[in-house]
Amino acid sequence: MAGIDLKSSAFGDHAPIPRRHALEGENEPPPLTWSGVPDDASELVLVCEDPDAPSGTFVHWVAVGIDPRTGGTAPGRPPEGSTELVNGFHRRGWGGPHPPPGDEAHRYVFRLYALREPCVLPDEPTAEQVRRAVEPKAVASGTLVGVYRR
């Protein structure tokens, strides 16, 4: 599968996510940029999840229907034209990092998938439902990992 280069001007890969993007801060989605989306992609899907959550992988953000011709997101904004689904906090849109106090730093895995055809997800998908719906249709993907500790 082809690779998408996914980056953020707010933090580097495997580097700390600034507090303004955390639930206890301003809870604003971090700016993202991407390149390397294949020409045959019909839709992009953005997912952010915490695989270190005590109850299992926790979904922080799912945005579907992103135009593959876009190159990223504006600071504090969802992907233009996307539909944001309900996250693990039972709220639509971005839900910033919020690991239990005292835990080691949690990883927040941002994945951008380029799909050859649109996917259908429930309004409040689990991490497993996202993977089952998206991965078989993906023609490319990219990953960015941030860390956060309280």
Short mmCIF file of the C-alpha atoms (twelve columns), coordinates in Angstrom:
data_MODEL
# 
_entry.id   MODEL 
# 
loop_
_atom_site.group_PDB 
_atom_site.id 
_atom_site.type_symbol 
_atom_site.label_atom_id 
_atom_site.label_alt_id 
_atom_site.label_comp_id 
_atom_site.label_asym_id 
_atom_site.label_seq_id 
_atom_site.Cartn_x 
_atom_site.Cartn_y 
_atom_site.Cartn_z 
_atom_site.pdbx_PDB_model_num 
ATOM 1   C CA . MET A 1   0.000   0.000  0.000  1 
ATOM 2   C CA . ALA A 2   1.235   3.476  -0.854 1 
ATOM 3   C CA . GLY A 3   2.358   5.823  1.898  1 
ATOM 4   C CA . ILE A 4   0.907   9.214  2.761  1 
ATOM 5   C CA . ASP A 5   3.214   11.663 4.520  1 
ATOM 6   C CA . LEU A 6   1.203   12.936 7.532  1 
ATOM 7   C CA . LYS A 7   2.617   15.759 9.692  1 
ATOM 8   C CA . SER A 8   1.629   18.440 12.189 1 
ATOM 9   C CA . SER A 9   3.200   21.851 12.746 1 
ATOM 10  C CA . ALA A 10  2.161   21.508 16.426 1 
ATOM 11  C CA . PHE A 11  4.261   18.412 17.246 1 
ATOM 12  C CA . GLY A 12  6.654   15.966 15.625 1 
ATOM 13  C CA . ASP A 13  6.239   12.229 15.214 1 
ATOM 14  C CA . HIS A 14  6.413   10.535 18.644 1 
ATOM 15  C CA . ALA A 15  6.746   13.967 20.314 1 
ATOM 16  C CA . PRO A 16  4.527   15.550 23.002 1 
ATOM 17  C CA . ILE A 17  1.212   17.045 21.923 1 
ATOM 18  C CA . PRO A 18  0.862   20.627 23.254 1 
ATOM 19  C CA . ARG A 19  -1.660  21.158 26.056 1 
ATOM 20  C CA . ARG A 20  -3.852  23.449 23.922 1 
ATOM 21  C CA . HIS A 21  -4.866  20.352 21.924 1 
ATOM 22  C CA . ALA A 22  -5.709  18.329 25.070 1 
ATOM 23  C CA . LEU A 23  -9.158  18.025 26.619 1 
ATOM 24  C CA . GLU A 24  -7.909  19.922 29.696 1 
ATOM 25  C CA . GLY A 25  -6.532  22.713 27.497 1 
ATOM 26  C CA . GLU A 26  -8.415  24.445 24.690 1 
ATOM 27  C CA . ASN A 27  -9.307  21.058 23.153 1 
ATOM 28  C CA . GLU A 28  -8.538  22.337 19.670 1 
ATOM 29  C CA . PRO A 29  -7.685  19.840 16.952 1 
ATOM 30  C CA . PRO A 30  -4.032  20.032 15.907 1 
ATOM 31  C CA . PRO A 31  -3.211  21.323 12.421 1 
ATOM 32  C CA . LEU A 32  -2.314  18.529 10.029 1 
ATOM 33  C CA . THR A 33  -0.758  18.442 6.576  1 
ATOM 34  C CA . TRP A 34  -0.438  15.556 4.183  1 
ATOM 35  C CA . SER A 35  1.009   14.688 0.807  1 
ATOM 36  C CA . GLY A 36  1.309   11.607 -1.352 1 
ATOM 37  C CA . VAL A 37  -2.425  10.920 -1.747 1 
ATOM 38  C CA . PRO A 38  -2.908  8.694  -4.830 1 
ATOM 39  C CA . ASP A 39  -4.801  10.178 -7.785 1 
ATOM 40  C CA . ASP A 40  -7.373  7.361  -7.684 1 
ATOM 41  C CA . ALA A 41  -8.491  8.163  -4.125 1 
ATOM 42  C CA . SER A 42  -12.147 9.197  -3.861 1 
ATOM 43  C CA . GLU A 43  -12.210 10.038 -0.146 1 
ATOM 44  C CA . LEU A 44  -9.907  10.508 2.836  1 
ATOM 45  C CA . VAL A 45  -10.728 9.301  6.346  1 
ATOM 46  C CA . LEU A 46  -8.918  10.667 9.400  1 
ATOM 47  C CA . VAL A 47  -8.815  8.716  12.660 1 
ATOM 48  C CA . CYS A 48  -7.093  9.464  15.965 1 
ATOM 49  C CA . GLU A 49  -7.070  6.839  18.681 1 
ATOM 50  C CA . ASP A 50  -5.324  6.073  21.968 1 
ATOM 51  C CA . PRO A 51  -4.235  2.420  22.063 1 
ATOM 52  C CA . ASP A 52  -2.980  2.866  25.653 1 
ATOM 53  C CA . ALA A 53  -6.357  3.708  27.212 1 
ATOM 54  C CA . PRO A 54  -7.168  1.555  30.271 1 
ATOM 55  C CA . SER A 55  -10.440 0.297  28.769 1 
ATOM 56  C CA . GLY A 56  -8.927  -0.549 25.359 1 
ATOM 57  C CA . THR A 57  -8.345  1.539  22.260 1 
ATOM 58  C CA . PHE A 58  -10.188 4.859  22.646 1 
ATOM 59  C CA . VAL A 59  -11.378 6.861  19.615 1 
ATOM 60  C CA . HIS A 60  -10.570 10.598 19.832 1 
ATOM 61  C CA . TRP A 61  -11.491 11.713 16.320 1 
ATOM 62  C CA . VAL A 62  -13.055 10.328 13.150 1 
ATOM 63  C CA . ALA A 63  -13.618 12.536 10.112 1 
ATOM 64  C CA . VAL A 64  -14.958 11.017 6.889  1 
ATOM 65  C CA . GLY A 65  -15.664 12.379 3.421  1 
ATOM 66  C CA . ILE A 66  -12.496 14.492 3.252  1 
ATOM 67  C CA . ASP A 67  -11.766 15.675 -0.290 1 
ATOM 68  C CA . PRO A 68  -8.572  13.908 -1.432 1 
ATOM 69  C CA . ARG A 69  -7.406  17.107 -3.153 1 
ATOM 70  C CA . THR A 70  -7.027  18.889 0.201  1 
ATOM 71  C CA . GLY A 71  -3.576  19.060 1.722  1 
ATOM 72  C CA . GLY A 72  -4.413  19.395 5.383  1 
ATOM 73  C CA . THR A 73  -6.409  21.136 8.089  1 
ATOM 74  C CA . ALA A 74  -6.327  24.679 9.422  1 
ATOM 75  C CA . PRO A 75  -5.301  25.147 13.075 1 
ATOM 76  C CA . GLY A 76  -8.218  24.408 15.385 1 
ATOM 77  C CA . ARG A 77  -10.473 23.306 12.525 1 
ATOM 78  C CA . PRO A 78  -11.742 19.963 11.262 1 
ATOM 79  C CA . PRO A 79  -10.854 18.876 7.726  1 
ATOM 80  C CA . GLU A 80  -12.737 21.125 5.323  1 
ATOM 81  C CA . GLY A 81  -15.922 19.527 3.997  1 
ATOM 82  C CA . SER A 82  -15.615 16.488 6.266  1 
ATOM 83  C CA . THR A 83  -18.260 14.898 8.432  1 
ATOM 84  C CA . GLU A 84  -17.013 14.423 11.985 1 
ATOM 85  C CA . LEU A 85  -18.391 11.406 13.801 1 
ATOM 86  C CA . VAL A 86  -18.944 10.919 17.527 1 
ATOM 87  C CA . ASN A 87  -15.779 10.180 19.529 1 
ATOM 88  C CA . GLY A 88  -15.268 8.062  22.646 1 
ATOM 89  C CA . PHE A 89  -16.357 11.019 24.821 1 
ATOM 90  C CA . HIS A 90  -19.781 10.782 23.089 1 
ATOM 91  C CA . ARG A 91  -19.216 14.156 21.403 1 
ATOM 92  C CA . ARG A 92  -18.995 14.945 17.714 1 
ATOM 93  C CA . GLY A 93  -15.567 16.027 16.481 1 
ATOM 94  C CA . TRP A 94  -12.175 16.211 18.167 1 
ATOM 95  C CA . GLY A 95  -11.785 15.028 21.743 1 
ATOM 96  C CA . GLY A 96  -8.264  15.822 22.861 1 
ATOM 97  C CA . PRO A 97  -5.884  13.690 24.905 1 
ATOM 98  C CA . HIS A 98  -7.033  13.001 28.475 1 
ATOM 99  C CA . PRO A 99  -5.130  10.049 29.937 1 
ATOM 100 C CA . PRO A 100 -5.608  9.171  33.612 1 
ATOM 101 C CA . PRO A 101 -3.407  11.326 35.874 1 
ATOM 102 C CA . GLY A 102 -0.163  9.561  36.742 1 
ATOM 103 C CA . ASP A 103 -0.230  7.176  33.755 1 
ATOM 104 C CA . GLU A 104 2.852   6.939  31.604 1 
ATOM 105 C CA . ALA A 105 2.490   9.011  28.432 1 
ATOM 106 C CA . HIS A 106 -0.206  7.661  26.136 1 
ATOM 107 C CA . ARG A 107 0.249   7.422  22.374 1 
ATOM 108 C CA . TYR A 108 -2.241  9.231  20.131 1 
ATOM 109 C CA . VAL A 109 -2.147  7.624  16.717 1 
ATOM 110 C CA . PHE A 110 -3.382  9.780  13.839 1 
ATOM 111 C CA . ARG A 111 -4.063  7.779  10.679 1 
ATOM 112 C CA . LEU A 112 -5.104  9.192  7.339  1 
ATOM 113 C CA . TYR A 113 -6.527  6.699  4.871  1 
ATOM 114 C CA . ALA A 114 -7.056  7.303  1.150  1 
ATOM 115 C CA . LEU A 115 -9.990  5.197  -0.041 1 
ATOM 116 C CA . ARG A 116 -10.920 4.163  -3.559 1 
ATOM 117 C CA . GLU A 117 -14.620 4.316  -2.638 1 
ATOM 118 C CA . PRO A 118 -16.543 5.962  0.208  1 
ATOM 119 C CA . CYS A 119 -16.950 4.032  3.435  1 
ATOM 120 C CA . VAL A 120 -19.984 3.782  5.676  1 
ATOM 121 C CA . LEU A 121 -19.502 3.986  9.440  1 
ATOM 122 C CA . PRO A 122 -21.926 4.178  12.344 1 
ATOM 123 C CA . ASP A 123 -22.216 7.634  13.924 1 
ATOM 124 C CA . GLU A 124 -20.285 6.489  17.019 1 
ATOM 125 C CA . PRO A 125 -17.845 3.884  15.681 1 
ATOM 126 C CA . THR A 126 -15.504 1.800  17.774 1 
ATOM 127 C CA . ALA A 127 -11.848 1.593  16.766 1 
ATOM 128 C CA . GLU A 128 -12.496 -1.923 15.435 1 
ATOM 129 C CA . GLN A 129 -15.481 -0.784 13.334 1 
ATOM 130 C CA . VAL A 130 -13.353 1.960  11.772 1 
ATOM 131 C CA . ARG A 131 -10.594 -0.497 10.895 1 
ATOM 132 C CA . ARG A 132 -13.012 -3.066 9.418  1 
ATOM 133 C CA . ALA A 133 -14.739 -0.436 7.255  1 
ATOM 134 C CA . VAL A 134 -11.679 1.529  6.143  1 
ATOM 135 C CA . GLU A 135 -8.684  -0.776 5.785  1 
ATOM 136 C CA . PRO A 136 -10.045 -3.020 2.985  1 
ATOM 137 C CA . LYS A 137 -10.825 0.057  0.836  1 
ATOM 138 C CA . ALA A 138 -7.568  1.910  1.523  1 
ATOM 139 C CA . VAL A 139 -5.191  2.535  -1.374 1 
ATOM 140 C CA . ALA A 140 -2.777  4.493  0.833  1 
ATOM 141 C CA . SER A 141 -2.334  5.529  4.444  1 
ATOM 142 C CA . GLY A 142 -0.127  7.639  6.651  1 
ATOM 143 C CA . THR A 143 0.488   7.711  10.392 1 
ATOM 144 C CA . LEU A 144 1.582   10.354 12.886 1 
ATOM 145 C CA . VAL A 145 1.987   9.573  16.585 1 
ATOM 146 C CA . GLY A 146 1.879   12.155 19.367 1 
ATOM 147 C CA . VAL A 147 2.251   11.509 23.092 1 
ATOM 148 C CA . TYR A 148 0.555   13.121 26.069 1 
ATOM 149 C CA . ARG A 149 0.781   12.734 29.849 1 
ATOM 150 C CA . ARG A 150 -1.097  14.428 32.701 1 
# 
